[in-house]
Backbone as a chain_set.jsonl record, in Angstrom:
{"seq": "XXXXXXXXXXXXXXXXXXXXXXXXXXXXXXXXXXXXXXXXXXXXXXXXXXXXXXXXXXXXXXXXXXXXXXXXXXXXXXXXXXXXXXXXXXXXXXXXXXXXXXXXXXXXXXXXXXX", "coords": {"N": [[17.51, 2.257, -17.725], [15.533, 0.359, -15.512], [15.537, 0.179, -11.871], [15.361, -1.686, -9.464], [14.663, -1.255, -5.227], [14.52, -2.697, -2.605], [13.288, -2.411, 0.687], [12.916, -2.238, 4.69], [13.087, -4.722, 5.85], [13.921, -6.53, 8.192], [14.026, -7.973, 11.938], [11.52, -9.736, 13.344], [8.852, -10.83, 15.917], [7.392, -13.85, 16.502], [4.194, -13.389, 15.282], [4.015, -11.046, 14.868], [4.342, -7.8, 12.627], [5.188, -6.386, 9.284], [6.782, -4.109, 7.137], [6.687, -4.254, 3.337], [9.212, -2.489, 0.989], [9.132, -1.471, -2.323], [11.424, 0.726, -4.251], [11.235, 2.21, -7.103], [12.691, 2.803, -10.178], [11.971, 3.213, -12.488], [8.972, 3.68, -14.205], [6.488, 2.074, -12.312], [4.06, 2.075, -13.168], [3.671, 1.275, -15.958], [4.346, -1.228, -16.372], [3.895, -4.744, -16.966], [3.413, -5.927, -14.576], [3.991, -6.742, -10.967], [6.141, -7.589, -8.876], [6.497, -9.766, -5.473], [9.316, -11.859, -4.62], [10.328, -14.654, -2.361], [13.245, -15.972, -0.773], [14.486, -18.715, 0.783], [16.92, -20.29, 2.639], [18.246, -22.854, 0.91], [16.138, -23.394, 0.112], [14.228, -23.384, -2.787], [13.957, -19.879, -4.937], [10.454, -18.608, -4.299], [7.155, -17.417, -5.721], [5.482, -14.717, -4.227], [3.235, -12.991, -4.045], [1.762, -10.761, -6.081], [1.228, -8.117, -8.289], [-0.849, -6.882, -10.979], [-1.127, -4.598, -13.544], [-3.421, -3.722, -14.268], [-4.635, -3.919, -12.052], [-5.244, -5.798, -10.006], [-4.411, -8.882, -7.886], [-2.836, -11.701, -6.728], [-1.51, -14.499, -4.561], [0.365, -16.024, -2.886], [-0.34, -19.462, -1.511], [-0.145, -19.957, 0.801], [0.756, -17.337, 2.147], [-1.733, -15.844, 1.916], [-4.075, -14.503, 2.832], [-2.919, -13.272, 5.18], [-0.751, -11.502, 4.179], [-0.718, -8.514, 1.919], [-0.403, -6.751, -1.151], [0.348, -3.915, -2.932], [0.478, -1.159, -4.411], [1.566, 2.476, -4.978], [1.339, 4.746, -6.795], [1.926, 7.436, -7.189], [4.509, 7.466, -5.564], [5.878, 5.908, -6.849], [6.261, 2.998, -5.822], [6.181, 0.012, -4.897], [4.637, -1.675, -2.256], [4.523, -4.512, 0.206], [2.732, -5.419, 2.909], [3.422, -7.225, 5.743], [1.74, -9.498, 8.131], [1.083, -11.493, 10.675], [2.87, -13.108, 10.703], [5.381, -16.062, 10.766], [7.754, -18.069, 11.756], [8.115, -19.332, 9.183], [8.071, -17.742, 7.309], [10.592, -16.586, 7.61], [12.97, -15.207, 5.106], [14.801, -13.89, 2.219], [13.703, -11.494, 1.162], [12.356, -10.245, -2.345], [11.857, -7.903, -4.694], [10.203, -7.81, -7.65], [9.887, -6.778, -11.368], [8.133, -6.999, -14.239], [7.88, -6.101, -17.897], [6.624, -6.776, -20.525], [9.085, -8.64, -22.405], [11.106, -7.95, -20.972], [12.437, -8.53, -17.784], [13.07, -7.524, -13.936], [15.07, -6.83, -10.884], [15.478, -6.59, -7.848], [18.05, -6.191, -4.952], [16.946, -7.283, -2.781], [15.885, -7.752, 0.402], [16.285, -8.557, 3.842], [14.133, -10.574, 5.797], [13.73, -11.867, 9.201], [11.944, -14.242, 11.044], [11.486, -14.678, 14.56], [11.71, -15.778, 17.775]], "CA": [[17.326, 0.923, -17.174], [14.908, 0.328, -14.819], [16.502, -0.356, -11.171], [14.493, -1.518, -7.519], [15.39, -1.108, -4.157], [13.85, -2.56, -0.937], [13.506, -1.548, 2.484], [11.723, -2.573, 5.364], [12.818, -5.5, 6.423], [14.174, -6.91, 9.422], [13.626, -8.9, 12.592], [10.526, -9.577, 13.77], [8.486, -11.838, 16.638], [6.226, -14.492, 15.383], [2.734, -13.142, 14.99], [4.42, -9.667, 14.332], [4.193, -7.429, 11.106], [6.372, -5.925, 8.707], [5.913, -3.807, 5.635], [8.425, -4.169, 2.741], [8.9, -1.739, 0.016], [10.39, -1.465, -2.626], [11.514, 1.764, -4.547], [11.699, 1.971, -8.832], [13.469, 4.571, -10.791], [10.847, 3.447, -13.701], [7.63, 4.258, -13.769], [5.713, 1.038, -11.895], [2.187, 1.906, -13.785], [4.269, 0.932, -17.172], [4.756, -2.402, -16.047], [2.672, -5.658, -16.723], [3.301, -6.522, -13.244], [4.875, -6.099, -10.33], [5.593, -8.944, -7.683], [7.322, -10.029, -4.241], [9.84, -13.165, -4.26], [11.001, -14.882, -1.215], [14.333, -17.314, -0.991], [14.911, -19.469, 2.08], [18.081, -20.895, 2.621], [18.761, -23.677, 0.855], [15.567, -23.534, -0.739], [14.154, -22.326, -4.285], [12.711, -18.623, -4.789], [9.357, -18.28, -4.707], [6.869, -16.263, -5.977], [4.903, -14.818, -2.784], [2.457, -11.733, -4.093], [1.449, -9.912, -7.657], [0.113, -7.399, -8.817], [-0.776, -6.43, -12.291], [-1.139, -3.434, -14.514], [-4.952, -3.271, -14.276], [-4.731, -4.013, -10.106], [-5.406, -7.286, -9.615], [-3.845, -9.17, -7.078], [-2.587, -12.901, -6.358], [-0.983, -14.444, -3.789], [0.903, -17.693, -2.494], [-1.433, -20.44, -0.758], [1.003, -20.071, 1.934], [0.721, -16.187, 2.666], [-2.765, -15.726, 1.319], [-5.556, -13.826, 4.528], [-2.053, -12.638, 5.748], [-0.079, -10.513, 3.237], [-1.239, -7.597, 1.107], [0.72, -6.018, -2.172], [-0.552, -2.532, -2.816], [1.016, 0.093, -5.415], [1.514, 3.51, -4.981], [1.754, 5.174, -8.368], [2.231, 8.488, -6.979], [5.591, 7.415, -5.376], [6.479, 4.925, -7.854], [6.488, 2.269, -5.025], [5.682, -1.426, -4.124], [5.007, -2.511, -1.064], [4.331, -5.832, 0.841], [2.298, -5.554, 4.354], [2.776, -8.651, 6.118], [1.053, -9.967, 9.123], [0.908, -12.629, 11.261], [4.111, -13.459, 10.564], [5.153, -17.169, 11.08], [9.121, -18.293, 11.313], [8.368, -20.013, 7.92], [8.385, -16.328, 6.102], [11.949, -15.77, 7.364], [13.681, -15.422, 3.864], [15.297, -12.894, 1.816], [11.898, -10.667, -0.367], [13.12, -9.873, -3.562], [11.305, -6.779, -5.682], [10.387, -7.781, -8.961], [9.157, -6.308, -12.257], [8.382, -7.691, -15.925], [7.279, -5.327, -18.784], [7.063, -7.558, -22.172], [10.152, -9.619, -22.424], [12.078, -7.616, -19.863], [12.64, -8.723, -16.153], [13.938, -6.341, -13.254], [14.774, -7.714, -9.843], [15.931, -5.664, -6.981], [19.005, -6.921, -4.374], [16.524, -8.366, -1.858], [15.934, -7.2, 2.25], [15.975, -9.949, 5.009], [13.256, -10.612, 6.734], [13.991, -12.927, 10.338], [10.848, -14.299, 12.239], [11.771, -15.157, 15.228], [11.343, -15.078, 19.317]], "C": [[16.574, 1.021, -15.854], [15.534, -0.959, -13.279], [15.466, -0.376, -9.94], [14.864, -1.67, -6.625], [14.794, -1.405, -3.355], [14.172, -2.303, 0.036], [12.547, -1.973, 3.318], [12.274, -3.649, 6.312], [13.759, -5.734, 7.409], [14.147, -7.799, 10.314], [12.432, -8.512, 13.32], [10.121, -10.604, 14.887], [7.833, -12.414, 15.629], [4.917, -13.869, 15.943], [2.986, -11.625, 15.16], [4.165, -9.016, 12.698], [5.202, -7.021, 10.709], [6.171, -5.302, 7.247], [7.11, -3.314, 4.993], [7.86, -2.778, 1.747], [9.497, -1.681, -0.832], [9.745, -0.506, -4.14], [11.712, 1.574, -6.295], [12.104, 3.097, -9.277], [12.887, 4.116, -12.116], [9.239, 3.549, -13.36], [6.809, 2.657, -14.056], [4.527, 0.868, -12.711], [2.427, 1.097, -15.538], [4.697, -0.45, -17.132], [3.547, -3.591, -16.59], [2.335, -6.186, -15.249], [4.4, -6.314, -12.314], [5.32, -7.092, -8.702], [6.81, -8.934, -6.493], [7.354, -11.64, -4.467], [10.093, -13.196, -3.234], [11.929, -15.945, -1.141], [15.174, -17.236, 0.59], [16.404, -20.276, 1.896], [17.958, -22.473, 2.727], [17.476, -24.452, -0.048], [15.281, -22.4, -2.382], [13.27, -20.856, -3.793], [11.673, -18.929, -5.25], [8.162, -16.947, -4.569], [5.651, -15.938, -4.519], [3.315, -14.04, -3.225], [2.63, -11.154, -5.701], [0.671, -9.279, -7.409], [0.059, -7.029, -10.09], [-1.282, -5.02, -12.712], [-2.795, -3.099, -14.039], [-5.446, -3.846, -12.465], [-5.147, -4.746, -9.545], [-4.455, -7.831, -8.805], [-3.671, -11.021, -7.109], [-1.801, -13.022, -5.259], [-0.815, -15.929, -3.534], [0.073, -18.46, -1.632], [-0.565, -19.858, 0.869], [0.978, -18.267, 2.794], [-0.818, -15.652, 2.634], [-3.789, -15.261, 3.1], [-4.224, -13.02, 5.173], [-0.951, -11.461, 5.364], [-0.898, -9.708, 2.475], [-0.181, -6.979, 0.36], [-0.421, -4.997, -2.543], [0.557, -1.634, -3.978], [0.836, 1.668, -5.302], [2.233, 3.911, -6.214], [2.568, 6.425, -8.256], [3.761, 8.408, -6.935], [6.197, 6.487, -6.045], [7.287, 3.24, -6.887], [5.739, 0.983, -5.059], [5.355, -1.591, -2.783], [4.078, -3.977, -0.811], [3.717, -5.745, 2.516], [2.141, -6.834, 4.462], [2.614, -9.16, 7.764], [0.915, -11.007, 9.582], [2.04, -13.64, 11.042], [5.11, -14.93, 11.434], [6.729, -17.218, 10.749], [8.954, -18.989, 9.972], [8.863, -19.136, 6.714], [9.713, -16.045, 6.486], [12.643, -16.136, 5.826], [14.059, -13.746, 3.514], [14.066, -12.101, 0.736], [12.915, -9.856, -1.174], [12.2, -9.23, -4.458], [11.329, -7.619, -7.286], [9.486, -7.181, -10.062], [8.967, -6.711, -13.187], [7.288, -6.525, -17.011], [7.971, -6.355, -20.187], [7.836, -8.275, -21.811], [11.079, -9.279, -21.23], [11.713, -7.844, -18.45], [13.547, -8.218, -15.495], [13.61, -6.966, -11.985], [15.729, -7.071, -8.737], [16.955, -6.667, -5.976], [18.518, -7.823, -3.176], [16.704, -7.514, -0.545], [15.71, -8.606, 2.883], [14.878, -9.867, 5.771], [13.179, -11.876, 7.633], [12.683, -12.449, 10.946], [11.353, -15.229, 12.848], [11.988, -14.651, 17.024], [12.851, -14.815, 19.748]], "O": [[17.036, 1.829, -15.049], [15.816, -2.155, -13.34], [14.875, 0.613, -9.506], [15.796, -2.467, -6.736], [14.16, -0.441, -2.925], [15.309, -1.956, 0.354], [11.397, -2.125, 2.906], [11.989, -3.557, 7.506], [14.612, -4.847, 7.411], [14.248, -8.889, 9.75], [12.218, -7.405, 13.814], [11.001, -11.456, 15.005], [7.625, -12.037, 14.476], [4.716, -13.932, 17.155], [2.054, -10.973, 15.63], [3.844, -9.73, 11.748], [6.22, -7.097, 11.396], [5.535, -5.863, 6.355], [8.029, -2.584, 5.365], [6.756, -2.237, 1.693], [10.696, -1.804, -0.581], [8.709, -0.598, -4.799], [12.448, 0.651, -6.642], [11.889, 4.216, -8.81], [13.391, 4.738, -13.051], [8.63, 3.468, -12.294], [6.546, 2.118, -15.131], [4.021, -0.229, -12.949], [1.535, 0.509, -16.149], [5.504, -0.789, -17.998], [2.361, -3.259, -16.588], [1.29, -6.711, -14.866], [5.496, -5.85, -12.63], [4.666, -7.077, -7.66], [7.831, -8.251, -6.573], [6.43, -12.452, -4.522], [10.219, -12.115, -2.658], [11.441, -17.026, -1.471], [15.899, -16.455, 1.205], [16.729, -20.789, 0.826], [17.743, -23.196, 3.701], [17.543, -25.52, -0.655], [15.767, -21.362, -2.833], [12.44, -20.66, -2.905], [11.573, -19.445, -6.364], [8.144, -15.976, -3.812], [5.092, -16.864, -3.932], [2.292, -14.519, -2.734], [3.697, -11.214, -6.313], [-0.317, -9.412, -6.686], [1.19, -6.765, -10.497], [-1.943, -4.42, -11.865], [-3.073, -2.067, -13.428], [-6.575, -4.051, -12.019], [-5.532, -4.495, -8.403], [-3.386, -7.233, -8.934], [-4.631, -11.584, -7.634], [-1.304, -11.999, -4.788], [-1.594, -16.827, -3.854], [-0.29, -17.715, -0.722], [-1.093, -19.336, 1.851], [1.2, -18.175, 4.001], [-1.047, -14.885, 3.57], [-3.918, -15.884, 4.154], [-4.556, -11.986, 5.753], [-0.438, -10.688, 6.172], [-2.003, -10.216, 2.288], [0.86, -6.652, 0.929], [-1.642, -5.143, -2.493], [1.712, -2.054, -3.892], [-0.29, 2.048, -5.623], [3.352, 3.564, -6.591], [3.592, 6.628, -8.908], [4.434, 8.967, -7.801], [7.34, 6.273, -5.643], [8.326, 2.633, -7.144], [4.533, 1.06, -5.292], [6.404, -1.633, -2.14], [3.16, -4.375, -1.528], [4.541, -6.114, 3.353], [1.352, -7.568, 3.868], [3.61, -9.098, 8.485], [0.495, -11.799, 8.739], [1.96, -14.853, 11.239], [5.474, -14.781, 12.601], [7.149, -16.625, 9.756], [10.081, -19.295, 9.584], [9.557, -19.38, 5.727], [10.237, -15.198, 5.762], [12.794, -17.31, 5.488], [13.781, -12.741, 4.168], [13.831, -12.431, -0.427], [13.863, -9.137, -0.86], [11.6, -10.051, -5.152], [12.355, -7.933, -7.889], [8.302, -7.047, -9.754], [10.077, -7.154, -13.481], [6.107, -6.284, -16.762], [9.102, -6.569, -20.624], [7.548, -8.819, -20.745], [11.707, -10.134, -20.604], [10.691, -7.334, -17.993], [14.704, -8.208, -15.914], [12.529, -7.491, -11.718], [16.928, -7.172, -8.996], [16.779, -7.879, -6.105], [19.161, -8.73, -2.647], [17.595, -6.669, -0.464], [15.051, -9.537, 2.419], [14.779, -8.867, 6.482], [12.694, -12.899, 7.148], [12.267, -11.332, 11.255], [11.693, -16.311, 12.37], [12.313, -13.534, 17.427], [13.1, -14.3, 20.838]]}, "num_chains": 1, "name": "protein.A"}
């Protein structure tokens, strides 16, 4: 069973950075995709960042010139560099994966922007 783990996050200032990560005990390149949620209190999760199988990238209107999702195959890693960091991104980033029908979704890191 394929299990993810992030790390990274924390408190930050506003117009600070922060780079998440998050760890798989399956092999990431076997994936159709590979993405970063974020869930605000009290609102819904949403989806923030993708990446797919063939290394394409998307990204939320909302994070978009300021975030980057990147894949390291080697270490079987995700991460999330994010920049410019605005109290609106404080939320909980949540690792996720989908291969075919199956979805894998890691316990989430906090990330607080704030002075």
């Amino acid at each position: 069973q394929v299990q993810l783990v992030e790390s990274g996050g924390g408190l930050v200032q506003p117009g600070g950075s922060l780079r998440l990560s998050c760890a798989a005990s399956g092999i990431i390149f076997s994936m159709n995709a590979m993405a970063w949620y974020r869930q605000a209190p009290g609102k819904q999760r949403e989806l923030v960042a993708v990446i797919f199988s063939g290394g394409s990238t998307d990204y939320a209107d909302s994070v978009k010139g300021r975030f980057t999702i990147s894949r390291d195959n080697a270490k079987n890693t995700v991460n999330l560099q994010m920049n410019s960091l605005n109290p609106e991104d404080t939320a909980v980033y949540y690792c996720n994966a989908q291969r075919r029908a199956s979805i894998y979704w890691g316990q989430g890191t906090q990330v607080t922007v704030s002075s």
